[in-house]
Amino acid sequence: MPVYKNEKAKGDNKWWYQFYTGEIKNGSRERITKRGFRTKKEAEKAMVEAQAALQKGEYIEPSKKMFQDYLNEWIKSKRNLGEQTLELYESYLRTHIIPSLGQIPLAKLTAHDVEMFLDSLHDKGLSPSTVKRIFSVVNASLNSAEIKGIVSKNVANRVEKPQASSRRQLVVWEPEFVSDFLEKTKYASRYWIAVYLAVMTGMRQGEILGLRWSDIDFDNRNLTIQQTVNRHREIKDGAKTKKSVRSVALSPETIEVLKEHRKLILQERVELGPDYQNNDLVVCTQFGGPTTQRAIQKVWPNFLKKTGAPKITFHDLRHTHASLLIKQGVHIKVISERLGHSSITITMDKYGHLMPNMQAEAAEGLDSLLKTKAGQK
């Protein structure tokens, strides 16, 4: 059977196809119908694919489930995602994806629908990187639907993937400036310790706020990351990924700084007595409760203003930590372990450009090695 153009409804110029399966069902010849194609060519191509799948026994009966119902089921199954990533996905579903695409039946969702959705995101003024991340959520959900046999094809694969703008250049501080910055801001806020730990350990903000005194081994000079504090001020077991649950070696000076800070915490605990909320946290409020990420973000600009420092984010201190290690010639695998990256590839991707002299040093090292060997003969 041929494809058709739907002209019954005014302004509806979409194409659709229909063909017989060759089976008899309830006394009638069974037909397969699908609508919503932009062009006749698209409809014809889809019909040929459906006929081929039917002949091979791979045809999947279209689901009547709405896309929003499928998305809500899909997001609940993403137990492997870190808490912050899951919150971000849920935010994209709630504010962008479901309002625009949720009312379309999953089986009737087309590449054109996804393209129009991406255009609407650009029209809202969202950044290219945000649009790319939102598309990735849609694409991942449809990939899962295809793998599970809920849909025959992931229509998002037929869409030109949005490109993010060039990555923001990392801003890192030189060792001399870092030392001066930490010295000048030391007594500016009780949350200075969070800044110090970011520079000296490379921990993420949520990891720093979740650090407990019991997680620190003062004798062996290391700490273990086992919990975090999220943006809602909730203490959560674990970390961003399995690799993020890790041990981090501490310098002798860091141990001394932590001991000094502990005196302040113990003094507050004694003064408040039974009113003190003992969560055993290193970075906490004066009452012992978890510190909000907003509290850190509030004091951070004051630190920058006090020292005349270039404007960077608190998270950039993590990058500064990595750059300090690179300047010392620390092996990239060790840096990756300290930062809790899931693979060394991520570390190289982020910080490889900070190692421009490594190849030159390696080449010069070959000269030295060969000359030494020649002299030994």
mmCIF file of N, CA and C in Angstrom, residues 173-174 176-189 192 195 199 299-312 317:
data_model
loop_
_atom_site.group_PDB
_atom_site.id
_atom_site.type_symbol
_atom_site.label_atom_id
_atom_site.label_comp_id
_atom_site.label_asym_id
_atom_site.label_seq_id
_atom_site.Cartn_x
_atom_site.Cartn_y
_atom_site.Cartn_z
ATOM 1 N N TRP A 173 45.713 29.190 39.607
ATOM 2 C CA TRP A 173 46.609 30.151 40.241
ATOM 3 C C TRP A 173 48.025 29.576 40.372
ATOM 4 N N GLU A 174 48.988 30.473 40.315
ATOM 5 C CA GLU A 174 50.386 30.096 40.502
ATOM 6 C C GLU A 174 50.646 29.804 41.989
ATOM 7 N N GLU A 176 52.860 30.783 44.120
ATOM 8 C CA GLU A 176 53.156 31.953 44.948
ATOM 9 C C GLU A 176 51.873 32.691 45.320
ATOM 10 N N PHE A 177 50.939 32.789 44.369
ATOM 11 C CA PHE A 177 49.690 33.500 44.630
ATOM 12 C C PHE A 177 48.813 32.705 45.585
ATOM 13 N N VAL A 178 48.785 31.394 45.429
ATOM 14 C CA VAL A 178 47.962 30.541 46.292
ATOM 15 C C VAL A 178 48.396 30.713 47.742
ATOM 16 N N SER A 179 49.693 30.685 47.972
ATOM 17 C CA SER A 179 50.228 30.827 49.330
ATOM 18 C C SER A 179 49.825 32.166 49.935
ATOM 19 N N ASP A 180 49.954 33.241 49.159
ATOM 20 C CA ASP A 180 49.596 34.583 49.620
ATOM 21 C C ASP A 180 48.100 34.680 49.892
ATOM 22 N N PHE A 181 47.293 34.080 49.012
ATOM 23 C CA PHE A 181 45.831 34.107 49.143
ATOM 24 C C PHE A 181 45.393 33.422 50.439
ATOM 25 N N LEU A 182 45.943 32.255 50.702
ATOM 26 C CA LEU A 182 45.552 31.505 51.894
ATOM 27 C C LEU A 182 45.963 32.245 53.167
ATOM 28 N N GLU A 183 47.107 32.888 53.119
ATOM 29 C CA GLU A 183 47.598 33.624 54.296
ATOM 30 C C GLU A 183 46.715 34.833 54.599
ATOM 31 N N LYS A 184 46.312 35.566 53.563
ATOM 32 C CA LYS A 184 45.537 36.793 53.755
ATOM 33 C C LYS A 184 44.077 36.532 54.144
ATOM 34 N N THR A 185 43.566 35.361 53.819
ATOM 35 C CA THR A 185 42.155 35.075 54.089
ATOM 36 C C THR A 185 41.942 34.163 55.295
ATOM 37 N N LYS A 186 43.003 33.756 55.946
ATOM 38 C CA LYS A 186 42.922 32.723 56.973
ATOM 39 C C LYS A 186 41.895 33.002 58.060
ATOM 40 N N TYR A 187 41.809 34.229 58.544
ATOM 41 C CA TYR A 187 40.899 34.524 59.648
ATOM 42 C C TYR A 187 39.665 35.317 59.186
ATOM 43 N N ALA A 188 39.409 35.302 57.889
ATOM 44 C CA ALA A 188 38.282 36.073 57.347
ATOM 45 C C ALA A 188 36.937 35.387 57.569
ATOM 46 N N SER A 189 36.954 34.080 57.713
ATOM 47 C CA SER A 189 35.695 33.339 57.889
ATOM 48 C C SER A 189 35.986 31.955 58.460
ATOM 49 N N TRP A 192 37.004 29.315 55.906
ATOM 50 C CA TRP A 192 38.310 29.327 55.235
ATOM 51 C C TRP A 192 38.874 27.921 55.111
ATOM 52 N N VAL A 195 38.148 26.279 51.868
ATOM 53 C CA VAL A 195 39.002 26.773 50.784
ATOM 54 C C VAL A 195 40.365 26.085 50.849
ATOM 55 N N VAL A 199 42.185 23.515 47.982
ATOM 56 C CA VAL A 199 43.495 23.735 47.371
ATOM 57 C C VAL A 199 44.447 22.570 47.646
ATOM 58 N N VAL A 299 30.697 33.559 50.956
ATOM 59 C CA VAL A 299 31.956 34.121 51.467
ATOM 60 C C VAL A 299 33.044 34.147 50.400
ATOM 61 N N TRP A 300 32.886 33.305 49.373
ATOM 62 C CA TRP A 300 33.942 33.203 48.364
ATOM 63 C C TRP A 300 34.249 34.535 47.675
ATOM 64 N N PRO A 301 33.240 35.300 47.196
ATOM 65 C CA PRO A 301 33.542 36.594 46.561
ATOM 66 C C PRO A 301 34.270 37.553 47.503
ATOM 67 N N ASN A 302 33.983 37.466 48.801
ATOM 68 C CA ASN A 302 34.663 38.327 49.766
ATOM 69 C C ASN A 302 36.151 38.000 49.839
ATOM 70 N N PHE A 303 36.473 36.714 49.739
ATOM 71 C CA PHE A 303 37.875 36.304 49.726
ATOM 72 C C PHE A 303 38.596 36.882 48.505
ATOM 73 N N LEU A 304 37.916 36.795 47.358
ATOM 74 C CA LEU A 304 38.511 37.292 46.112
ATOM 75 C C LEU A 304 38.744 38.805 46.189
ATOM 76 N N LYS A 305 37.749 39.514 46.727
ATOM 77 C CA LYS A 305 37.845 40.974 46.834
ATOM 78 C C LYS A 305 38.949 41.384 47.800
ATOM 79 N N LYS A 306 39.066 40.658 48.891
ATOM 80 C CA LYS A 306 40.055 40.983 49.931
ATOM 81 C C LYS A 306 41.485 40.865 49.399
ATOM 82 N N THR A 307 41.704 39.928 48.479
ATOM 83 C CA THR A 307 43.060 39.667 47.979
ATOM 84 C C THR A 307 43.304 40.206 46.573
ATOM 85 N N GLY A 308 42.242 40.734 45.932
ATOM 86 C CA GLY A 308 42.393 41.197 44.556
ATOM 87 C C GLY A 308 42.644 40.066 43.587
ATOM 88 N N ALA A 309 42.144 38.898 43.935
ATOM 89 C CA ALA A 309 42.389 37.698 43.119
ATOM 90 C C ALA A 309 41.545 37.717 41.848
ATOM 91 N N PRO A 310 42.025 37.078 40.785
ATOM 92 C CA PRO A 310 41.210 36.933 39.570
ATOM 93 C C PRO A 310 39.932 36.180 39.917
ATOM 94 N N LYS A 311 38.825 36.545 39.283
ATOM 95 C CA LYS A 311 37.543 35.905 39.592
ATOM 96 C C LYS A 311 37.487 34.490 39.041
ATOM 97 N N ILE A 312 37.494 33.530 39.947
ATOM 98 C CA ILE A 312 37.310 32.133 39.577
ATOM 99 C C ILE A 312 36.264 31.542 40.519
ATOM 100 N N LEU A 317 39.291 25.841 42.365
ATOM 101 C CA LEU A 317 40.377 25.508 43.291
ATOM 102 C C LEU A 317 40.791 24.051 43.115
#
